[in-house]
Coordinates of C-alpha atoms in Angstrom, one line a residue:
M1 CA 0.2 0.0 0.1
A2 CA 1.5 3.4 -1.2
K3 CA 2.3 6.0 1.7
A4 CA 0.0 9.1 2.0
A5 CA 1.8 12.2 1.2
V6 CA 3.1 14.7 4.0
A7 CA 2.8 18.3 4.4
V8 CA 5.8 20.1 4.1
N9 CA 5.9 24.0 4.7
G10 CA 2.3 23.8 3.5
K11 CA 2.8 21.8 0.7
K12 CA 2.3 18.3 0.0
N13 CA 5.6 16.0 0.1
P14 CA 5.6 12.8 -1.7
A15 CA 6.3 10.2 1.0
G16 CA 8.8 8.8 -1.4
D17 CA 11.2 11.9 -1.1
T18 CA 12.7 10.7 2.2
V19 CA 15.8 12.2 3.6
L20 CA 16.5 10.1 6.7
R21 CA 15.2 6.5 7.2
V22 CA 15.4 4.6 10.9
E23 CA 14.6 1.1 10.8
D24 CA 14.4 -1.2 13.9
V25 CA 16.9 0.4 16.0
D26 CA 17.8 -0.7 19.2
F27 CA 20.2 1.1 21.3
S28 CA 21.9 0.0 24.9
Y29 CA 24.1 1.7 27.5
G30 CA 25.9 -1.3 28.8
Q31 CA 23.4 -4.0 29.6
I32 CA 20.5 -1.4 29.9
Q33 CA 18.6 -1.1 26.5
V34 CA 17.0 2.4 26.1
L35 CA 15.6 2.1 22.3
F36 CA 13.5 -0.6 21.2
G37 CA 12.8 -1.3 17.6
I38 CA 12.7 2.4 16.6
S39 CA 11.6 2.9 13.1
M40 CA 11.0 6.4 11.2
D41 CA 10.8 8.3 8.2
V42 CA 11.9 12.1 7.7
Y43 CA 10.9 13.9 4.5
R44 CA 12.9 16.3 2.8
G45 CA 12.1 19.9 3.9
E46 CA 10.0 18.9 6.7
A47 CA 10.4 19.7 10.6
L48 CA 9.7 17.0 12.3
A49 CA 9.2 17.0 16.5
L50 CA 10.5 14.2 18.8
V51 CA 8.5 14.6 22.0
G52 CA 8.1 12.5 25.1
T53 CA 8.4 12.3 28.7
N54 CA 11.8 12.5 30.5
G55 CA 14.1 9.6 29.7
A56 CA 12.0 8.6 26.9
G57 CA 14.9 8.2 24.9
K58 CA 14.6 11.2 22.6
S59 CA 18.0 12.5 22.9
T60 CA 19.5 9.3 22.5
L61 CA 17.6 8.6 19.3
L62 CA 19.0 12.0 18.0
R63 CA 22.7 10.8 19.1
V64 CA 22.2 7.5 17.2
I65 CA 21.1 9.4 14.0
A66 CA 23.9 11.7 14.1
G67 CA 26.5 9.6 14.7
L68 CA 27.3 10.3 18.1
D69 CA 26.2 6.8 19.4
A70 CA 26.2 3.7 17.0
P71 CA 22.9 1.6 17.5
S72 CA 22.9 -2.2 18.8
A73 CA 20.9 -3.0 15.9
G74 CA 19.0 -1.6 13.1
S75 CA 20.1 0.6 10.5
V76 CA 20.1 4.5 9.6
T77 CA 20.0 5.7 5.9
F78 CA 20.7 9.2 5.0
D79 CA 20.1 10.6 1.4
G80 CA 19.9 7.2 0.1
H81 CA 23.1 5.8 1.7
D82 CA 23.5 3.5 4.6
I83 CA 25.1 5.5 7.7
T84 CA 24.6 3.1 10.2
G85 CA 27.5 3.6 13.0
A86 CA 29.1 6.3 10.9
R87 CA 30.9 9.0 12.8
A88 CA 29.8 12.2 13.3
E89 CA 32.4 14.2 12.0
R90 CA 31.7 12.2 8.5
L91 CA 28.0 12.8 8.7
A92 CA 28.6 16.5 9.3
G93 CA 30.5 16.9 6.4
Q94 CA 28.1 15.0 4.3
G95 CA 25.1 17.3 5.8
L96 CA 23.7 15.6 8.9
V97 CA 24.4 18.1 11.7
M98 CA 23.3 17.9 15.2
I99 CA 23.1 20.6 17.9
P100 CA 23.4 19.1 21.4
G101 CA 21.5 19.9 24.3
G102 CA 22.5 22.5 26.6
R103 CA 24.7 25.4 25.0
A104 CA 26.8 23.9 22.4
V105 CA 29.5 26.9 22.1
F106 CA 32.9 27.4 23.5
T107 CA 32.4 29.7 26.3
D108 CA 36.2 30.6 26.7
M109 CA 36.2 32.0 23.1
T110 CA 34.7 34.8 21.2
V111 CA 31.9 34.7 18.8
A112 CA 34.5 35.0 16.0
E113 CA 36.6 32.0 17.6
N114 CA 33.7 29.7 17.8
L115 CA 33.0 30.2 14.3
E116 CA 36.5 29.9 13.3
M117 CA 36.5 26.7 15.2
Q118 CA 33.8 25.5 13.3
S119 CA 35.6 26.4 9.9
L120 CA 38.3 24.2 10.7
S121 CA 36.5 21.1 10.3
I122 CA 35.1 22.0 6.8
R123 CA 37.5 21.1 3.9
K124 CA 36.6 24.0 1.6
Q125 CA 38.2 26.8 -0.2
G126 CA 38.7 30.3 2.0
A127 CA 36.1 31.9 -0.1
V128 CA 33.1 29.4 0.5
L129 CA 34.1 29.7 4.0
R130 CA 33.9 33.5 3.8
E131 CA 30.6 33.4 2.2
R132 CA 29.2 31.0 4.3
K133 CA 30.3 33.4 7.2
E134 CA 28.6 36.5 5.6
R135 CA 25.4 34.3 4.9
V136 CA 25.5 33.2 8.8
L137 CA 26.1 36.6 10.2
A138 CA 23.5 38.3 8.0
T139 CA 20.9 35.3 9.5
F140 CA 22.0 36.5 13.3
P141 CA 22.6 40.2 13.2
R142 CA 23.1 40.2 16.9
L143 CA 26.0 38.0 16.8
A144 CA 27.6 40.2 13.9
E145 CA 27.4 43.1 16.3
R146 CA 29.4 40.6 19.2
L147 CA 31.9 39.0 17.1
S148 CA 34.7 40.1 19.8
Q149 CA 32.6 39.3 22.9
H150 CA 33.3 35.9 25.1
A151 CA 30.5 33.5 24.4
G152 CA 30.4 32.7 28.1
T153 CA 29.2 36.2 28.6
L154 CA 26.3 36.2 25.9
S155 CA 22.8 35.6 27.0
G156 CA 21.4 32.0 27.1
G157 CA 19.3 33.0 23.5
E158 CA 22.4 34.4 22.2
Q159 CA 24.3 31.3 23.1
Q160 CA 21.7 29.3 21.3
Q161 CA 21.9 31.6 18.3
L162 CA 25.6 31.1 18.5
A163 CA 25.1 27.2 18.6
L164 CA 22.7 27.5 15.2
A165 CA 25.3 29.6 13.7
K166 CA 28.1 27.2 14.0
A167 CA 25.8 24.6 12.7
L168 CA 25.1 26.4 9.8
M169 CA 28.6 26.9 9.2
L170 CA 28.5 23.3 8.2
D171 CA 25.8 24.0 5.4
P172 CA 23.5 21.4 6.9
K173 CA 20.7 19.4 4.8
L174 CA 19.1 17.8 8.0
L175 CA 19.6 20.1 11.1
C176 CA 18.9 17.9 14.6
V177 CA 18.5 20.1 17.5
D178 CA 18.1 18.9 20.8
E179 CA 16.4 20.9 23.5
L180 CA 16.3 24.4 21.6
S181 CA 13.9 26.3 24.3
L182 CA 15.5 24.4 27.6
G183 CA 15.9 27.2 30.4
L184 CA 15.0 30.2 28.1
A185 CA 12.1 32.6 28.5
P186 CA 9.0 32.7 26.5
L187 CA 10.1 35.8 24.4
V188 CA 13.7 34.4 23.6
I189 CA 12.0 31.1 22.5
S190 CA 9.6 32.8 20.5
E191 CA 12.5 34.4 18.7
L192 CA 14.8 31.6 18.2
L193 CA 11.5 29.8 16.8
D194 CA 11.2 32.1 14.2
I195 CA 15.0 32.1 13.1
V196 CA 14.5 28.1 12.8
R197 CA 11.3 28.2 10.9
Q198 CA 13.2 30.6 8.5
L199 CA 15.9 27.9 8.4
N200 CA 13.2 25.1 7.5
E201 CA 11.6 27.4 4.8
S202 CA 15.0 28.0 3.2
G203 CA 15.1 24.4 2.8
I204 CA 16.8 22.8 5.7
T205 CA 14.9 19.7 6.8
L206 CA 14.9 19.5 10.9
I207 CA 14.4 17.3 13.6
L208 CA 13.5 18.9 16.6
V209 CA 13.6 17.2 20.2
E210 CA 11.2 19.1 22.6
Q211 CA 9.8 18.6 25.9
S212 CA 7.2 21.2 25.3
L213 CA 4.3 19.8 22.8
N214 CA 3.0 23.4 22.3
I215 CA 6.5 24.6 21.3
A216 CA 6.8 21.4 18.8
A217 CA 3.2 22.1 17.4
Q218 CA 4.5 26.1 16.5
L219 CA 7.3 24.7 14.4
C220 CA 6.5 21.3 13.1
S221 CA 3.9 19.5 10.9
R222 CA 4.4 16.1 12.5
A223 CA 5.4 14.6 15.8
I224 CA 6.8 11.4 17.0
F225 CA 6.0 10.6 20.5
L226 CA 8.4 8.4 22.4
E227 CA 8.0 6.6 25.7
K228 CA 10.3 4.1 27.4
G229 CA 12.2 3.9 24.2
E230 CA 9.4 3.0 22.1
V231 CA 7.3 4.9 19.5
R232 CA 3.9 5.5 21.1
F233 CA 2.8 7.8 18.6
A234 CA 3.6 9.2 15.1
G235 CA 1.5 11.6 13.0
E236 CA 0.3 15.3 12.6
C237 CA 1.0 17.7 15.6
A238 CA -2.5 18.9 15.5
E239 CA -3.6 15.2 16.5
L240 CA -1.0 14.6 18.8
L241 CA -2.2 17.7 20.8
E242 CA -5.8 16.1 20.8
Q243 CA -4.4 13.1 22.8
D244 CA -5.2 13.8 26.3
D245 CA -3.2 10.5 27.6
I246 CA 0.1 11.7 25.9
A247 CA -0.3 15.4 27.0
R248 CA -0.9 14.1 30.5
A249 CA 2.3 11.9 30.3
V250 CA 4.5 14.9 29.2
F251 CA 3.1 17.6 31.8
F252 CA 2.7 15.3 34.6
G253 CA 5.1 12.4 34.3
G254 CA 2.3 9.7 33.9
A255 CA 2.4 6.7 31.3
V256 CA 0.6 6.7 28.5
K257 CA -2.5 4.2 28.6

């Protein structure tokens, strides 16, 4: 049976246009298994939310996708190529980039030095790097005004902007973002969501790990809900918001019935 088309940026995206496929992925920390048979597709140009309770395996799944951890079973395919177990550095060069949770910046370095450090991992000519840096700073004018400022003295929202800017230096096709909104004020979150929405509209595919269903729904058209390392729901964000048992699990820590 053919898969239905998926809405991407307000348009129908053919289900065959898959940029990432995860099939039957397991993952264990030592003897403790935390992911159980995870399967999911991510469609080119969409914004997909990974949501769930604390400890559900959201960040672990993102790390497996981005090459920071290798699955104990199953496979991951990116842009038609099997990348199971590939290192994160190689995947970043192919356009699969992850922003880990927390503030993914070098706090003792300036904004300019953070961007230059990211450039060291790119085997590109100087003209290409200069063009990327100009494009990145045009996207983040606040950072352009703070190039000589140490990253550790930036506000939380500005540090998240710098983390996004560093990721954009790698020219991602697929950007995986872990807990963009963690610890930030609502106004700052709104500003970051506007930026990330613009990145998605420019053609970058997004996977966003989020604790807040409301934040996920503002940015993403589809969501996958994880509980205890398993997929409990996959579908439209609007439909997810109508699932009272899932909302209760997220906000109050209960189990999905």
